XYZ file of C-alpha atoms in Angstrom:
453
model
C 3.790 26.745 -1.784
C 2.041 26.433 1.746
C -1.387 28.039 1.517
C -1.808 28.139 5.280
C 1.619 30.228 5.898
C 0.796 32.397 2.892
C -2.758 33.179 4.162
C -1.172 33.781 7.646
C 1.001 36.379 6.024
C -2.028 38.078 4.305
C -4.131 38.165 7.387
C -1.478 38.678 10.091
C -3.292 36.953 12.825
C -2.793 33.270 13.784
C -6.234 33.150 15.542
C -7.973 34.030 12.276
C -6.300 31.413 9.863
C -7.125 27.755 11.243
C -6.035 24.206 9.983
C -7.636 22.898 13.365
C -9.578 19.677 12.561
C -12.551 20.672 14.745
C -12.792 24.023 12.768
C -12.446 22.272 9.404
C -15.015 19.813 10.203
C -17.348 22.590 11.438
C -17.041 24.277 7.871
C -17.356 20.903 5.967
C -21.227 20.777 6.035
C -24.467 22.657 6.393
C -27.542 21.209 8.394
C -29.039 18.938 5.588
C -28.034 15.596 4.284
C -25.319 16.551 1.705
C -22.057 14.658 2.038
C -19.559 16.752 3.886
C -16.139 17.772 2.500
C -13.638 19.667 4.665
C -11.796 22.834 3.425
C -7.925 22.930 3.534
C -8.132 25.963 5.667
C -10.613 28.448 7.102
C -9.977 32.219 7.195
C -11.841 34.588 9.603
C -11.694 38.070 7.776
C -12.646 41.161 9.571
C -12.602 43.832 6.699
C -13.260 43.932 2.904
C -9.527 44.886 2.578
C -8.642 41.381 4.031
C -11.210 39.640 1.749
C -9.816 41.580 -1.264
C -6.205 40.150 -0.555
C -7.471 36.733 0.068
C -9.358 36.596 -3.082
C -6.502 37.996 -5.089
C -4.256 35.361 -3.820
C -6.731 32.561 -4.287
C -7.353 33.739 -7.834
C -3.899 33.916 -8.776
C -3.128 30.417 -7.365
C -6.612 28.904 -8.576
C -7.690 28.017 -4.968
C -11.404 27.585 -4.363
C -13.065 29.939 -2.051
C -16.414 29.108 -0.367
C -18.169 31.757 1.801
C -19.620 30.649 4.980
C -22.107 32.341 7.330
C -24.226 30.780 10.010
C -24.076 27.313 8.274
C -27.800 26.922 8.281
C -27.917 26.264 4.388
C -30.229 23.535 3.384
C -29.058 22.803 0.189
C -25.210 22.271 0.629
C -24.085 25.964 -0.299
C -21.473 26.114 2.300
C -19.786 22.687 1.617
C -16.249 23.427 0.156
C -16.731 20.443 -2.260
C -13.161 21.224 -4.023
C -11.418 21.867 -0.562
C -9.489 25.008 -0.572
C -10.595 28.090 1.458
C -13.465 28.470 3.678
C -14.201 32.148 4.163
C -15.964 32.443 7.514
C -17.643 35.986 7.653
C -19.291 35.788 11.122
C -16.505 38.270 12.377
C -17.757 40.820 10.120
C -20.900 41.412 12.491
C -21.014 44.851 12.814
C -24.003 47.145 12.298
C -22.543 50.026 10.632
C -25.315 52.535 10.506
C -29.244 52.518 11.175
C -30.898 55.395 9.547
C -34.614 55.351 10.975
C -35.741 58.195 9.072
C -34.598 56.521 5.680
C -35.922 53.085 6.747
C -32.598 51.533 6.110
C -29.628 49.901 7.931
C -26.058 49.261 6.571
C -24.720 46.051 8.080
C -21.807 43.660 7.550
C -22.443 40.330 6.085
C -22.059 38.426 9.329
C -24.855 40.252 11.285
C -27.725 38.007 12.175
C -31.341 38.773 11.659
C -32.065 38.613 15.349
C -29.019 40.790 16.279
C -30.304 43.250 13.767
C -33.898 43.174 15.161
C -32.678 43.645 18.588
C -30.836 46.721 17.651
C -33.984 48.144 15.686
C -36.152 47.795 18.512
C -35.484 51.320 19.927
C -36.375 52.619 16.767
C -39.757 50.930 16.563
C -38.340 49.175 13.415
C -37.677 45.773 12.181
C -36.303 43.753 9.418
C -38.895 41.274 8.195
C -37.188 38.447 6.343
C -37.357 35.388 8.772
C -36.190 32.084 7.258
C -36.579 30.456 10.437
C -32.865 29.867 11.537
C -30.968 32.937 13.067
C -28.996 33.199 9.637
C -26.604 36.106 8.755
C -27.802 38.628 6.530
C -25.112 37.985 3.995
C -26.199 34.399 3.681
C -29.806 35.435 3.326
C -28.912 37.551 0.591
C -26.779 34.900 -0.996
C -29.780 32.639 -1.329
C -32.589 35.237 -1.681
C -34.112 33.744 1.521
C -37.733 34.649 2.462
C -39.899 32.601 5.026
C -43.175 33.164 6.603
C -43.261 37.126 6.298
C -42.644 37.299 2.530
C -46.632 37.331 1.786
C -46.647 40.910 3.091
C -42.965 42.172 3.028
C -41.596 40.187 0.002
C -38.297 38.079 -0.136
C -34.620 39.168 0.347
C -34.299 40.576 -2.992
C -36.877 43.087 -2.117
C -35.054 44.048 0.906
C -31.506 44.920 -0.385
C -30.900 48.278 -1.791
C -27.199 48.049 -2.330
C -24.187 45.907 -1.893
C -20.337 46.127 -1.427
C -18.896 42.943 -3.179
C -15.462 41.735 -3.524
C -15.075 39.949 -6.795
C -13.021 36.608 -7.532
C -9.925 38.786 -8.544
C -10.002 40.883 -5.436
C -11.623 43.972 -6.852
C -14.451 45.634 -4.956
C -17.372 47.157 -6.441
C -20.581 49.029 -5.172
C -24.123 48.175 -6.404
C -27.393 50.121 -5.560
C -27.463 53.242 -3.424
C -29.243 54.330 -0.366
C -32.313 55.497 -2.495
C -35.520 53.277 -2.458
C -35.420 52.969 -6.137
C -33.228 53.555 -9.207
C -33.321 53.100 -13.025
C -29.496 53.737 -13.489
C -27.864 51.024 -15.521
C -28.472 47.198 -15.025
C -29.729 45.890 -11.759
C -26.461 44.257 -10.422
C -27.723 44.151 -6.836
C -30.499 41.846 -8.088
C -28.170 39.813 -9.935
C -25.885 39.121 -6.681
C -28.688 38.581 -4.468
C -29.332 34.729 -5.032
C -26.084 33.994 -6.593
C -25.036 31.847 -3.772
C -21.397 32.867 -3.399
C -20.642 32.108 -6.984
C -20.145 35.693 -8.279
C -18.653 37.663 -5.192
C -18.332 37.860 -1.566
C -20.607 40.397 0.066
C -18.764 42.824 2.549
C -21.676 45.335 3.218
C -25.278 45.327 2.488
C -27.922 48.251 2.568
C -31.333 46.797 3.603
C -34.697 48.064 4.012
C -36.502 48.369 7.247
C -40.029 48.347 8.116
C -42.252 50.084 10.999
C -43.234 47.544 13.830
C -46.877 47.239 13.559
C -49.121 48.742 16.465
C -51.154 45.621 16.962
C -50.646 41.932 15.987
C -52.765 38.872 16.472
C -52.250 35.034 15.423
C -55.060 33.103 13.987
C -55.399 29.213 13.902
C -58.116 27.816 11.766
C -58.780 24.036 11.136
C -60.658 22.694 8.247
C -62.289 19.340 7.024
C -59.895 19.217 3.929
C -57.004 20.655 2.324
C -59.310 21.968 -0.324
C -61.355 24.079 2.219
C -58.325 25.237 3.937
C -56.854 26.604 0.652
C -60.153 27.795 -0.522
C -60.371 30.091 2.719
C -56.669 31.111 2.178
C -57.481 32.387 -1.330
C -60.513 34.174 -0.246
C -58.558 35.797 2.378
C -55.878 36.843 -0.087
C -58.576 38.124 -2.282
C -60.252 40.074 0.303
C -57.520 42.762 0.837
C -57.059 42.023 4.582
C -53.359 41.704 3.495
C -52.099 39.227 6.251
C -48.589 39.298 7.582
C -48.239 35.500 7.425
C -50.560 32.740 6.156
C -49.164 29.123 6.399
C -50.976 25.773 5.632
C -50.134 22.564 7.502
C -51.520 19.188 6.640
C -53.119 16.858 9.081
C -50.536 14.119 8.796
C -47.989 16.757 10.135
C -50.218 18.123 12.872
C -50.391 14.295 13.910
C -46.505 14.143 14.020
C -46.357 17.377 16.066
C -48.814 15.915 18.730
C -46.702 12.871 19.033
C -43.539 14.914 19.427
C -45.008 17.573 21.846
C -47.664 15.520 23.480
C -50.212 17.984 22.462
C -53.676 17.574 21.514
C -54.252 19.884 18.460
C -56.988 18.820 16.209
C -55.672 16.508 13.522
C -56.997 18.564 10.549
C -55.507 20.687 7.851
C -54.854 23.844 9.638
C -54.159 27.586 8.617
C -52.002 29.796 10.735
C -52.540 33.430 9.938
C -50.993 36.530 11.364
C -52.720 39.872 10.856
C -50.873 43.332 11.982
C -51.461 46.981 11.704
C -53.712 49.489 13.862
C -55.813 47.937 16.461
C -58.979 48.718 14.438
C -57.600 47.111 11.173
C -56.683 44.102 13.030
C -60.064 43.708 14.690
C -61.908 44.122 11.496
C -59.610 41.921 9.549
C -60.219 39.232 12.054
C -63.975 39.538 11.694
C -63.469 39.380 7.905
C -61.126 36.265 8.089
C -63.647 34.435 10.482
C -66.432 34.939 8.174
C -64.531 33.732 5.122
C -63.380 30.702 6.902
C -66.849 29.759 8.026
C -67.946 29.956 4.322
C -65.331 27.368 3.700
C -66.615 25.054 6.815
C -63.954 25.790 9.334
C -64.273 23.555 12.277
C -62.503 25.665 14.646
C -61.282 29.314 14.896
C -58.699 30.486 17.599
C -57.367 33.994 17.994
C -54.501 35.099 20.322
C -53.115 38.702 20.866
C -50.862 38.099 23.678
C -47.172 37.577 22.725
C -46.730 34.396 24.569
C -50.184 32.933 23.618
C -49.295 33.769 19.991
C -46.039 31.889 20.062
C -47.685 28.858 21.521
C -50.497 29.025 18.887
C -47.797 28.879 16.143
C -46.022 26.069 17.890
C -47.522 23.260 15.524
C -46.248 25.334 12.520
C -42.806 25.812 13.915
C -42.218 22.487 15.426
C -43.135 20.464 12.140
C -39.522 19.648 11.101
C -38.295 18.929 14.587
C -41.155 16.363 15.064
C -39.969 14.500 12.139
C -36.236 14.703 13.468
C -37.334 13.536 16.948
C -39.409 10.398 15.357
C -36.116 9.274 13.767
C -33.108 10.108 15.890
C -29.762 9.800 14.356
C -31.365 9.775 10.846
C -30.331 12.595 8.119
C -32.940 15.096 7.156
C -34.000 16.171 3.701
C -35.903 19.367 3.693
C -36.839 20.196 0.038
C -38.681 23.187 -1.266
C -40.623 24.029 -4.398
C -43.022 26.799 -5.443
C -46.132 26.549 -7.561
C -48.831 28.943 -8.892
C -51.267 29.668 -5.769
C -54.203 27.631 -7.288
C -51.848 24.535 -7.855
C -50.775 24.396 -3.990
C -53.488 22.223 -2.585
C -53.240 19.625 -5.236
C -49.432 19.853 -4.925
C -49.518 19.201 -1.287
C -52.081 16.366 -1.587
C -49.837 14.821 -4.346
C -46.815 14.779 -2.059
C -48.686 13.316 0.954
C -49.848 10.552 -1.283
C -46.422 9.895 -2.562
C -44.797 9.655 0.690
C -47.756 7.710 2.056
C -47.249 5.150 -0.770
C -43.602 5.031 0.018
C -44.284 4.536 3.710
C -42.322 7.456 4.734
C -43.171 9.984 7.649
C -42.978 13.581 6.267
C -43.638 17.008 7.472
C -45.506 19.140 4.818
C -46.130 22.651 5.182
C -46.626 25.543 2.975
C -46.470 29.332 2.744
C -49.873 29.317 1.133
C -49.723 33.146 0.445
C -46.994 32.585 -2.227
C -47.375 28.933 -3.372
C -44.184 27.595 -1.576
C -44.276 24.446 0.392
C -41.794 22.331 2.181
C -41.391 18.557 2.515
C -39.037 17.206 5.421
C -38.032 13.464 5.398
C -35.868 11.708 7.554
C -33.614 8.856 6.021
C -30.532 6.634 6.603
C -27.857 7.912 4.176
C -26.018 4.570 4.674
C -29.167 2.525 3.318
C -28.788 2.526 -0.504
C -32.677 1.445 -0.979
C -33.829 4.213 1.349
C -31.672 6.694 -0.682
C -32.920 5.532 -3.904
C -36.535 6.069 -2.689
C -35.857 9.429 -1.081
C -34.272 10.492 -4.539
C -37.334 9.136 -6.482
C -39.634 11.164 -3.986
C -37.556 14.184 -4.325
C -37.534 14.111 -8.160
C -41.176 13.709 -8.297
C -41.883 16.541 -5.902
C -39.852 18.740 -8.204
C -40.876 17.620 -11.497
C -44.495 17.932 -10.373
C -44.101 21.519 -9.369
C -42.240 22.100 -12.840
C -45.040 20.546 -14.692
C -47.579 23.091 -13.141
C -45.378 26.097 -14.060
C -43.592 26.347 -10.902
C -40.037 26.245 -9.752
C -37.537 23.812 -8.190
C -36.891 25.995 -5.346
C -38.686 28.957 -3.811
C -36.226 30.052 -1.168
C -33.668 27.377 -0.103
C -31.636 28.047 -3.655
C -29.937 25.575 -5.883
C -26.656 24.686 -3.948
C -25.952 21.090 -4.445
C -29.361 19.669 -3.995
C -31.252 21.083 -6.902
C -28.275 21.254 -9.631
C -30.017 18.485 -11.643
C -33.216 20.435 -11.963
C -32.158 23.701 -13.126
C -31.576 23.166 -16.689
C -35.112 21.295 -16.693
C -36.579 24.519 -15.442
C -34.507 27.241 -17.086
C -33.774 25.510 -20.246
C -31.287 27.581 -22.473
C -31.160 30.502 -20.016
C -28.698 28.264 -18.108
C -26.215 28.844 -20.912
C -26.414 32.687 -20.300
C -26.118 32.119 -16.539
C -22.937 29.951 -17.109
C -21.489 32.954 -19.180
C -22.359 35.441 -16.533
C -20.316 33.134 -14.055
C -17.431 32.995 -16.517
C -17.466 36.802 -16.719
C -17.164 37.326 -12.939
C -15.139 34.439 -12.109
C -13.032 33.185 -15.170
C -11.016 30.841 -13.164
C -13.966 29.166 -11.519
C -12.788 29.734 -7.874
C -15.792 31.076 -6.275
C -17.974 28.272 -4.562
C -17.278 25.638 -7.354
C -19.763 23.037 -7.658
C -22.870 24.917 -6.805
C -25.912 25.920 -9.065
C -24.432 24.120 -12.200
């Protein structure tokens, strides 16, 4: 059987079924360090019906299918490790409906977050999940993405009200509804969000929207130590101010950004905070944040309200990973995330910094201090066996430290390929039941095989 010719017949458009080497190469990898593997063919569907036909064909012939969105995955989710079909959903990029009075939108999986937010501006609404990259909504749902805004608005699972999903055998189901809550039956929407393309392919998503705040500011505060910065962050969270963002960057990362950007930011542990709401609430909140930071010994406190100035102020946070890349051109990047209870975050970051310093590595370390999630970005040569071994030791230590403190091996990147070794350590016998669910939805194991387990 010629899979390419069969898929051409199913799709009926030679432009949307490709075995071009450049296209195969593009779909062989994410943006992190995991070894690439080419699919045998790439299909660009435009409708749920086309996906249903492809899935039924693939299931009948036991052909692996790996969904692909923007390709910004950090844990290798989009790599077709067993070849087969890479199902590129970027042509399914239509915003089907915006319902401003219901604070929801209905979108296809290939719609990106920036595309959606651009369309929402005219309604005074926005979609809050911001993982950094201009990821697709489908991909963000598949990994339960979050980012800097989740301290106020929650993670992707909190934003998805309903799904249309094509299952492994080609059947199509609807989960959830247009209502903001439901107690009807099992929460299949919550099950599919975060399933990393292993249980089904999203073809339509109903997502929550939020009002654009009337006023927003950005605050950058430097502290003498990680402990005092964390103490201020916890005081702010307890105060009821309700920051939209609250991020912590350690001093070594600030130094790396200075070298990269030729800036002169104070080389101190730094909190980046965003407050939003009515002008009066932002003003009062800023005063309170200032007082709380002073109690913890803050050495500088900068506030910006202009949008361009706010972007400039956040630069050190947003360029942390780029600084490491620039310092080591041509090297691969490991970007790992773990999540710990809030009270454990300062010690966790300090432990990671101690470890990478001992190993004589340069690392960017920054955290979503509002939810205990932090990231470590390391550069390495994948062809150097000794360096690879050191990277794996550091990675393993970071994860096991988080698990030993009651945390999780990943707060927002997902398991994919990179965290499979730690799932059993974290979840124990619950993994058995996860595998049974996988077997139930995908008995032939064709959907994104090799991921999670």
